[in-house]
PDB file of C-alpha atoms in Angstrom:
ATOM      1  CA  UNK A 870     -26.709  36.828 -53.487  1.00  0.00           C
ATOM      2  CA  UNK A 871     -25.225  40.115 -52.669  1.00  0.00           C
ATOM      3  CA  UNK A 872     -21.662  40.686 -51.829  1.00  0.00           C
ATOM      4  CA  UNK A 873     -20.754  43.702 -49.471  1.00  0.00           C
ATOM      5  CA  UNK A 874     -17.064  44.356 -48.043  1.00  0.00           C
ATOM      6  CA  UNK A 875     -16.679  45.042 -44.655  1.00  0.00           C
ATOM      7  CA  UNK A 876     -13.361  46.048 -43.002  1.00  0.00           C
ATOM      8  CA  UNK A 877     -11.923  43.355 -42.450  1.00  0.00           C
ATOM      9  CA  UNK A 878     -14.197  40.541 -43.823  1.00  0.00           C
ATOM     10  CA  UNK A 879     -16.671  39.722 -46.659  1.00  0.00           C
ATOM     11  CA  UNK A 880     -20.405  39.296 -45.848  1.00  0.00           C
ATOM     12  CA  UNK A 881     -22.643  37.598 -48.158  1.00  0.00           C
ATOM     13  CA  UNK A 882     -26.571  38.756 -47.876  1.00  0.00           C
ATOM     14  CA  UNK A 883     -28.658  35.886 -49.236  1.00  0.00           C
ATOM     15  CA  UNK A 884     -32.593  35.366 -49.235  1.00  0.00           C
ATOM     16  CA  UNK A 885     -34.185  32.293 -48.620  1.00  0.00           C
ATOM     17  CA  UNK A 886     -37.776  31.959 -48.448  1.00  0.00           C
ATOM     18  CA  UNK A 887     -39.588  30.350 -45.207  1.00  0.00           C
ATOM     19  CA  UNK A 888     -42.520  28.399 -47.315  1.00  0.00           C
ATOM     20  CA  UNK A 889     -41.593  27.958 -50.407  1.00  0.00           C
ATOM     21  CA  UNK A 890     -37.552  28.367 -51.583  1.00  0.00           C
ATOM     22  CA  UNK A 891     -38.334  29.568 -55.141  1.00  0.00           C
ATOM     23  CA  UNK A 892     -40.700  32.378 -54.582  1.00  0.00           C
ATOM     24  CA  UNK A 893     -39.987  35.768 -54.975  1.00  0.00           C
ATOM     25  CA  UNK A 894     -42.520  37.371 -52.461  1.00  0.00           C
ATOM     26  CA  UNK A 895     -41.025  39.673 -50.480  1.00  0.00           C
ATOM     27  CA  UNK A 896     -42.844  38.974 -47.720  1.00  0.00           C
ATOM     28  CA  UNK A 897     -41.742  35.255 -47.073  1.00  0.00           C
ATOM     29  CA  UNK A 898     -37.883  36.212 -47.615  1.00  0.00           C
ATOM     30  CA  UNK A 899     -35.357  36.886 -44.618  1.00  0.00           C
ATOM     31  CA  UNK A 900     -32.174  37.878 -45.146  1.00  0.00           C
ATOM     32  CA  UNK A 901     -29.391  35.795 -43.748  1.00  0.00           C
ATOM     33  CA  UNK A 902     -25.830  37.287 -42.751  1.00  0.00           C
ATOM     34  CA  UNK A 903     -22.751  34.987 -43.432  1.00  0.00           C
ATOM     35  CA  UNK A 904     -19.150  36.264 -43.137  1.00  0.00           C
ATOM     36  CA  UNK A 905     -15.609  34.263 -43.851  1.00  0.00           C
ATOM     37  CA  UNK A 906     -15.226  34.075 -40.167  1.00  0.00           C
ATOM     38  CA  UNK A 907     -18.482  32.132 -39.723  1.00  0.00           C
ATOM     39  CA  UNK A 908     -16.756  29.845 -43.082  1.00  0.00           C
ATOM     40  CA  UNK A 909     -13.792  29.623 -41.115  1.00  0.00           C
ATOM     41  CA  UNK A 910     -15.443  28.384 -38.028  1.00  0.00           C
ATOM     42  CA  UNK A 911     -17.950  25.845 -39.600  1.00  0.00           C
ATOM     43  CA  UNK A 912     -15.304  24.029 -41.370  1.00  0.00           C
ATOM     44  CA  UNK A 913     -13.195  24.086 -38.160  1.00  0.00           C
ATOM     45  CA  UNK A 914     -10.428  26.231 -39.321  1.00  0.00           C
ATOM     46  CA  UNK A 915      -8.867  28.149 -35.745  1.00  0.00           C
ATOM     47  CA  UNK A 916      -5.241  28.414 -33.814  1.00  0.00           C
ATOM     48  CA  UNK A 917      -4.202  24.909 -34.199  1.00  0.00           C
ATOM     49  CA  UNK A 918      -4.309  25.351 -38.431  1.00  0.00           C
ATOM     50  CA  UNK A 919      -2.666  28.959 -37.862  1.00  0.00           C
ATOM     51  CA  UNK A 920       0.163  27.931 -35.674  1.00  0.00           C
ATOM     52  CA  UNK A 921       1.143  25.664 -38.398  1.00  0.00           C
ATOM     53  CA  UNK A 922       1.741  28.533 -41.038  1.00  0.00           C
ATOM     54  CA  UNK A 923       5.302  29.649 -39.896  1.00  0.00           C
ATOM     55  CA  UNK A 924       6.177  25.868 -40.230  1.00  0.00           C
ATOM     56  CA  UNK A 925       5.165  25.396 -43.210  1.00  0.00           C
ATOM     57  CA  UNK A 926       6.990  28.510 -44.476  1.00  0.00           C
ATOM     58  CA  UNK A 927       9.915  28.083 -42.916  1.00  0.00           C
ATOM     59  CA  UNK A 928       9.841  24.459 -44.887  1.00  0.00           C
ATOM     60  CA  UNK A 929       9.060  26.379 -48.053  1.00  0.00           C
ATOM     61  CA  UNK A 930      12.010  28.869 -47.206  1.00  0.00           C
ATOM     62  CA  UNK A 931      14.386  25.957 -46.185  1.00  0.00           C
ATOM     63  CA  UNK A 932      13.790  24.025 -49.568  1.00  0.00           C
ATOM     64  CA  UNK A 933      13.903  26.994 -51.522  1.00  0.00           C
ATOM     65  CA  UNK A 934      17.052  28.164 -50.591  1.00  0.00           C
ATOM     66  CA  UNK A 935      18.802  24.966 -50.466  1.00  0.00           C
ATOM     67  CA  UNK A 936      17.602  24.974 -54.394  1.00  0.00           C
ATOM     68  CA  UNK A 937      18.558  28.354 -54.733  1.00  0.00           C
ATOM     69  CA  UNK A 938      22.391  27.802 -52.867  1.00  0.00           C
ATOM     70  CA  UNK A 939      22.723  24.791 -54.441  1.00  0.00           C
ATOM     71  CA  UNK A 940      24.899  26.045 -57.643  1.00  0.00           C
ATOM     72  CA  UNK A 941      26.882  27.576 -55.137  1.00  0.00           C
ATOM     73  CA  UNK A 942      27.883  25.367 -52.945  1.00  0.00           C
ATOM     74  CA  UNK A 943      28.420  22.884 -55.593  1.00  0.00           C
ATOM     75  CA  UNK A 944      30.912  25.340 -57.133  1.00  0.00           C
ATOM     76  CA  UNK A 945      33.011  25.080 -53.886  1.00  0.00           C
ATOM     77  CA  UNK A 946      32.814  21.934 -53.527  1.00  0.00           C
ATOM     78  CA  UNK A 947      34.062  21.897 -57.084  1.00  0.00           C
ATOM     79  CA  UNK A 948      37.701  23.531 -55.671  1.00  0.00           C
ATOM     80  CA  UNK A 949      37.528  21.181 -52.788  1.00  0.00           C
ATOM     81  CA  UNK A 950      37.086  18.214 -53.716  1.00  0.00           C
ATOM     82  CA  UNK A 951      38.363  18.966 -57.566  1.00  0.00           C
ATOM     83  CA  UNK A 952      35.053  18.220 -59.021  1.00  0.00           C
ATOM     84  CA  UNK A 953      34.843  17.516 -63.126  1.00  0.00           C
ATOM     85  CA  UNK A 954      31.423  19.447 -64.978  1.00  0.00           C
ATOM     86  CA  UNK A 955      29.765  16.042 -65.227  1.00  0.00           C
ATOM     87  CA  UNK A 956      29.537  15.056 -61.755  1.00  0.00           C
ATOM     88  CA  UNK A 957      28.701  18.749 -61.022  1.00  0.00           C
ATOM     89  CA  UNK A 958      25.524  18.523 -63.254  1.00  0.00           C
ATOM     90  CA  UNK A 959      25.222  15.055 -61.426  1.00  0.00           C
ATOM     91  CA  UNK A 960      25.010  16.514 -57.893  1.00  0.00           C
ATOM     92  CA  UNK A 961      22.413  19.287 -58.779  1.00  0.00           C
ATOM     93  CA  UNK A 962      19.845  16.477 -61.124  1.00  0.00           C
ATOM     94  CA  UNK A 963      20.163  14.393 -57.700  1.00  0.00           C
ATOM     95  CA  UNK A 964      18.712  16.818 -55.413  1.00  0.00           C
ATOM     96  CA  UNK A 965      15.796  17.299 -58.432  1.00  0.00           C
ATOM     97  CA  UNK A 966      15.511  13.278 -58.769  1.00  0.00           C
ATOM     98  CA  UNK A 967      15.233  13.147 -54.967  1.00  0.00           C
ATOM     99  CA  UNK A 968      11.554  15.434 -55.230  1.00  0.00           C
ATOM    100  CA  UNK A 969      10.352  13.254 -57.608  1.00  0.00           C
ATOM    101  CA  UNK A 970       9.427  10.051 -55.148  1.00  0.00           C
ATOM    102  CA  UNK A 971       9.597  12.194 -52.501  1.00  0.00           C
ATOM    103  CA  UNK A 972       6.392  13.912 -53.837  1.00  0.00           C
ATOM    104  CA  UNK A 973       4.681  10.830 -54.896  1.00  0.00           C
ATOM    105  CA  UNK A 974       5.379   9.186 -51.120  1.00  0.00           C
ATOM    106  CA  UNK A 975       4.149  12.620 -49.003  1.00  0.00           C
ATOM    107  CA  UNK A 976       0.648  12.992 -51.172  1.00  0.00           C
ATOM    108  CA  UNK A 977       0.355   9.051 -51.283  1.00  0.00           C
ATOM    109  CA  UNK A 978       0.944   9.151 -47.476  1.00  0.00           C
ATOM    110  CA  UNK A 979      -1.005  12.283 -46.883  1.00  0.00           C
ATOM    111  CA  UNK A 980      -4.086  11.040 -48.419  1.00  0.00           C
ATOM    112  CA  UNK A 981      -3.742   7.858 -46.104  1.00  0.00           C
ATOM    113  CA  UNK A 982      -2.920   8.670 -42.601  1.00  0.00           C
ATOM    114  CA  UNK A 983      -3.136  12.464 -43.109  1.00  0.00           C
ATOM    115  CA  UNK A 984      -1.009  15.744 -43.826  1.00  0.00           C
ATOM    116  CA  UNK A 985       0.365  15.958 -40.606  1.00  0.00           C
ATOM    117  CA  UNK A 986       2.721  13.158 -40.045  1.00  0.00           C
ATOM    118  CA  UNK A 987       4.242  13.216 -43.920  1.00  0.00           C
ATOM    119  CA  UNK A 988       4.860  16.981 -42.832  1.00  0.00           C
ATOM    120  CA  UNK A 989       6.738  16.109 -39.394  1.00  0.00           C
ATOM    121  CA  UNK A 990       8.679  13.640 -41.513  1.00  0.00           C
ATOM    122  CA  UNK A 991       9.775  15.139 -44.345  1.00  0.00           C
ATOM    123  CA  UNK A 992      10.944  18.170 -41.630  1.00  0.00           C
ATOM    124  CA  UNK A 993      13.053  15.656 -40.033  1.00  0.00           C
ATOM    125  CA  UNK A 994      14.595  14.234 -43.046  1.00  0.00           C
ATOM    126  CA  UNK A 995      15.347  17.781 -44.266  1.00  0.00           C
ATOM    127  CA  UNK A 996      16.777  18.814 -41.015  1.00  0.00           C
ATOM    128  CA  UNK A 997      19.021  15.498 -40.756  1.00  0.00           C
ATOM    129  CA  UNK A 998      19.873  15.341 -44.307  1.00  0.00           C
ATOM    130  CA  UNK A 999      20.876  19.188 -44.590  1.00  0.00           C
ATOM    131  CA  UNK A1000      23.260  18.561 -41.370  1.00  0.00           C
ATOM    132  CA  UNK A1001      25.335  15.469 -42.406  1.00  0.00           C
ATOM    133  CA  UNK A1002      25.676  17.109 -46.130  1.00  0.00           C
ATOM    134  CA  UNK A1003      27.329  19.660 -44.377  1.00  0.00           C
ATOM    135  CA  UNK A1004      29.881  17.144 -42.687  1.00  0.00           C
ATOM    136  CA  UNK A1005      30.193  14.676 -46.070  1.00  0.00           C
ATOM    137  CA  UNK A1006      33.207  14.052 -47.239  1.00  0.00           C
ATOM    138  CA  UNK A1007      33.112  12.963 -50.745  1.00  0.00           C
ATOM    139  CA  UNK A1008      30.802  13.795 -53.522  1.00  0.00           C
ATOM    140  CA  UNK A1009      29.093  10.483 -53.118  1.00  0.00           C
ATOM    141  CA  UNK A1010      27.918  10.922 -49.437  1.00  0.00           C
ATOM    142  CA  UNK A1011      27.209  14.693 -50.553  1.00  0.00           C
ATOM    143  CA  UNK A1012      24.588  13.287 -53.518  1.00  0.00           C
ATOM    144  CA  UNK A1013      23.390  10.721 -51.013  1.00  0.00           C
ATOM    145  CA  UNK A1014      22.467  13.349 -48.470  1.00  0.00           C
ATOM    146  CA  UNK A1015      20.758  15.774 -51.228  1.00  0.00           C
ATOM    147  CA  UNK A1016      19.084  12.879 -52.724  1.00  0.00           C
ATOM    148  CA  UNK A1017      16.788  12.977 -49.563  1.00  0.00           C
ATOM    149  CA  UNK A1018      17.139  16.254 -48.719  1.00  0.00           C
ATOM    150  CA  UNK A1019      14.746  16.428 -52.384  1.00  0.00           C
ATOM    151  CA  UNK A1020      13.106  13.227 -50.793  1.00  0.00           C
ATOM    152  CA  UNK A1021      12.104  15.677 -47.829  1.00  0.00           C
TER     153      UNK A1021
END
């Protein structure tokens, strides 16, 4: 096999002989031309798959920063609702605990009905969970709501 790198693609050269596959005539050898694109379409990769990127990284971005914020906000919420260190460390391992069967449920899920519908779920949760832990009012409906916003 040789490799040569277009522009924008790769394009793998291969031989493959007519009458017999393990000769070495030259002769009986054509050379075959297949690029990533023709990859990409045989395994039926097009628009639908690549409209889903930006969802899935805004998801990545959403989680990320709600892991990233979350010392934060739990630090005001520490002045607000006059929050003890324990239940502070509580808040933040409940948003971790919440991944845990979260995880286990989406891949479980995924490998049964497909990726699609855990993904439209676990969007909803995080969108619904994210909201009412902005309106909770007590640290207990706070770690309820980022219990499954980690669930999502």
């Amino acid at each position: 096999i040789n490799a040569e790198y277009g522009h924008n693609f790769v394009t793998a050269e291969y031989s493959k002989s007519k009458n017999n596959p393990g000769s070495n005539n030259s002769l009986n050898q054509e050379a075959t031309k297949y690029s990533v694109d023709d990859a990409l379409r045989e395994i039926g990769l097009g628009f639908y798959h690549f409209k889903w990127v930006p969802v899935i990284a805004m998801s990545g971005f959403t989680q990320s920063s709600m892991i990233s914020l979350a010392p934060l906000l739990i630090g005001s919420l520490e002045r607000q609702w006059n929050l003890n260190i324990p239940i502070e460390v509580l808040l933040l391992f409940v948003l971790f605990f919440g991944a845990f069967p979260g995880d286990i449920m989406a891949g479980v899920w995924a490998d049964k009905r497909g990726r699609k519908l855990p993904l439209i779920f676990g969007q909803l949760l995080l969108l619904i969970f994210t909201v009412l832990s902005t309106v909770s009012f007590n640290y207990i409906s706070f770690s309820v709501c980022y219990f499954f916003v980690g669930v999502a």
